[in-house]
């Protein structure tokens, strides 16, 4: 090889080395940001919907309300365990990341049935972690506060659902009977209650705060 070819080869090697170095410098921050973003996603807070899954009508209604809240840009969570999944694990996950818990207060909400993961445990957790999670009760029965059949549940409901805790009314009267208000209407009320609690930014999808502030 001539000296010129040798020098040209060295020059190409040096250029390749510089390109590789620049590529590493470019990718390193990107990888770091990706890892950081994933960790932030894991810590994201949501609105947990809590209710007794003893009636198909109530479950469907809660699902519809959840959908309406999602349409408003809120991150939500509702236990939906199917075959092979654990209600307990889902409930623990939901509570751990809840900045707001919406309690759909049927007449027996908060009953201590002994199952373990139930509305009694959810309500107790939120009461004990009130600085971390706001409670928004929705009145879904003419009987409010809820009055479950067991003493432990009754005592907890009396303690938590005090007169000073403002509830969202989810009922209206039709033909002399109490019925649920439209799911979209209840979602609007819940959204406003979350805003008043000061927790809205914690549960709103990033980049949507200005858009939804203008719409509401």
XYZ file of C-alpha atoms in Angstrom:
216
model
C 0.000 0.000 0.000
C 1.207 3.499 -0.760
C 1.611 6.071 1.969
C -1.375 7.910 0.552
C -3.575 4.819 0.859
C -2.343 4.180 4.394
C -3.099 7.744 5.415
C -6.530 7.522 3.794
C -7.253 4.298 5.706
C -6.240 5.885 9.000
C -8.414 8.889 8.241
C -11.426 6.643 7.593
C -10.786 4.718 10.812
C -10.656 7.969 12.750
C -13.877 9.191 11.109
C -15.609 5.895 11.925
C -14.422 6.154 15.513
C -15.788 9.698 15.794
C -19.121 8.650 14.304
C -19.396 5.764 16.756
C -18.569 8.055 19.651
C -21.208 10.568 18.555
C -23.757 7.768 18.205
C -23.061 6.578 21.743
C -23.335 10.121 23.103
C -26.642 10.531 21.278
C -28.137 7.230 22.405
C -27.042 7.368 26.036
C -29.258 10.303 27.049
C -32.123 8.854 25.042
C -31.861 5.534 26.864
C -31.707 7.348 30.185
C -34.796 9.364 29.338
C -36.610 6.203 28.241
C -35.814 4.474 31.532
C -36.827 7.561 33.484
C -40.060 7.845 31.528
C -40.918 4.213 32.221
C -40.305 4.715 35.942
C -42.465 7.832 35.916
C -45.253 5.880 34.228
C -45.036 3.262 36.963
C -45.545 5.997 39.563
C -48.465 7.660 37.775
C -51.528 8.173 39.904
C -55.111 7.416 38.944
C -58.729 7.657 40.039
C -59.886 4.408 41.602
C -63.550 3.482 41.307
C -64.741 1.532 44.354
C -68.081 -0.223 44.701
C -69.742 -3.492 45.640
C -69.856 -5.851 42.661
C -73.059 -7.540 43.782
C -75.312 -6.286 40.981
C -74.682 -6.454 37.241
C -76.551 -3.171 36.788
C -74.199 -1.374 39.196
C -71.078 -2.883 37.606
C -72.203 -1.796 34.135
C -73.042 1.688 35.387
C -69.641 2.060 37.063
C -67.942 0.925 33.844
C -69.880 3.551 31.899
C -68.886 6.259 34.377
C -65.260 5.129 34.103
C -65.438 5.430 30.317
C -66.847 8.962 30.599
C -64.027 9.955 32.970
C -61.460 8.537 30.566
C -62.993 10.625 27.798
C -62.245 13.650 29.958
C -58.569 12.691 30.028
C -58.426 11.073 33.459
C -56.400 7.999 34.306
C -58.777 5.568 36.000
C -58.688 2.176 37.648
C -61.445 -0.308 38.359
C -60.993 -3.933 39.402
C -61.876 -6.215 36.500
C -60.529 -9.615 37.501
C -61.390 -12.466 35.164
C -60.669 -16.195 35.339
C -57.136 -16.813 36.569
C -56.686 -13.267 37.885
C -56.652 -12.071 41.471
C -59.027 -9.451 42.864
C -56.586 -8.999 45.736
C -53.612 -8.111 43.554
C -55.659 -5.729 41.440
C -57.141 -4.030 44.498
C -53.701 -3.595 46.080
C -52.384 -2.095 42.837
C -55.383 0.223 42.567
C -55.080 1.532 46.111
C -51.308 1.977 46.002
C -51.525 4.346 43.027
C -54.793 6.080 43.819
C -54.723 9.857 44.242
C -58.520 9.816 44.340
C -60.993 7.083 45.265
C -64.582 7.432 44.124
C -66.863 5.413 46.396
C -70.135 4.314 44.770
C -72.112 4.225 47.989
C -74.845 1.633 47.839
C -76.741 0.968 51.073
C -74.289 -1.775 52.134
C -71.069 -0.155 50.920
C -68.283 -0.765 53.436
C -69.572 -4.139 54.617
C -66.933 -6.344 56.226
C -67.672 -9.715 54.682
C -64.419 -11.440 55.600
C -63.370 -11.883 51.979
C -60.344 -9.665 52.584
C -60.271 -7.355 49.576
C -63.609 -5.560 49.727
C -65.058 -2.089 50.083
C -64.484 -2.216 53.844
C -60.734 -2.602 53.299
C -60.678 -0.002 50.521
C -62.499 2.558 52.650
C -60.299 1.824 55.667
C -57.137 2.233 53.566
C -58.205 5.583 52.115
C -59.253 6.875 55.554
C -55.842 5.938 56.966
C -54.035 7.511 53.964
C -56.161 10.638 53.581
C -53.111 12.817 52.931
C -52.251 10.677 49.904
C -55.695 9.885 48.524
C -58.844 12.027 48.369
C -62.200 10.347 48.951
C -65.184 11.320 46.809
C -68.383 9.551 47.903
C -71.212 9.176 45.401
C -74.678 8.716 46.861
C -76.140 5.762 44.938
C -78.865 4.830 47.420
C -81.497 6.820 49.343
C -79.840 5.420 52.466
C -76.779 7.602 53.051
C -74.361 7.274 54.732
C -74.232 3.558 53.912
C -75.372 1.238 56.669
C -73.923 -2.251 56.106
C -75.326 -5.102 58.226
C -72.184 -5.701 60.292
C -71.051 -3.593 63.237
C -67.491 -3.046 61.964
C -68.775 -1.755 58.650
C -71.339 0.504 60.316
C -68.735 2.010 62.630
C -66.305 2.665 59.777
C -68.989 4.312 57.625
C -70.077 6.563 60.504
C -66.467 7.565 61.047
C -65.530 8.210 57.425
C -68.756 9.546 55.923
C -69.124 12.400 58.378
C -71.526 15.314 57.759
C -68.547 17.489 56.821
C -67.631 15.219 53.885
C -69.535 16.482 50.847
C -70.951 13.752 48.635
C -71.838 13.705 44.939
C -75.505 12.904 44.379
C -75.854 10.139 41.802
C -79.625 9.814 42.045
C -82.722 11.424 40.592
C -86.395 10.596 40.935
C -88.487 9.010 38.198
C -92.125 8.090 38.791
C -91.534 8.404 42.506
C -88.566 6.002 42.450
C -84.851 6.805 42.864
C -82.788 5.962 39.765
C -79.202 6.577 38.685
C -78.540 9.821 36.852
C -76.957 9.423 33.356
C -73.351 8.198 33.601
C -72.060 11.252 31.733
C -73.755 13.576 34.211
C -72.227 11.771 37.181
C -68.813 11.820 35.490
C -69.096 15.599 35.142
C -69.889 15.926 38.842
C -66.971 13.655 39.798
C -64.617 15.635 37.564
C -65.601 18.878 39.285
C -65.186 17.265 42.716
C -61.697 16.074 41.790
C -60.838 19.573 40.622
C -62.015 21.041 43.949
C -59.952 18.444 45.842
C -56.779 19.784 44.212
C -55.877 16.366 42.799
C -56.787 16.910 39.155
C -53.254 17.382 37.832
C -52.147 14.135 39.469
C -54.672 12.022 37.557
C -54.933 13.904 34.279
C -53.059 12.566 31.258
C -50.061 14.739 30.423
C -50.661 17.415 27.824
C -54.423 17.374 28.284
C -54.762 19.758 31.209
C -55.098 22.928 29.127
C -57.473 21.311 26.643
C -59.861 20.044 29.301
C -59.610 23.192 31.382
C -60.932 25.076 28.329
C -63.730 22.576 27.746
C -64.948 22.573 31.340
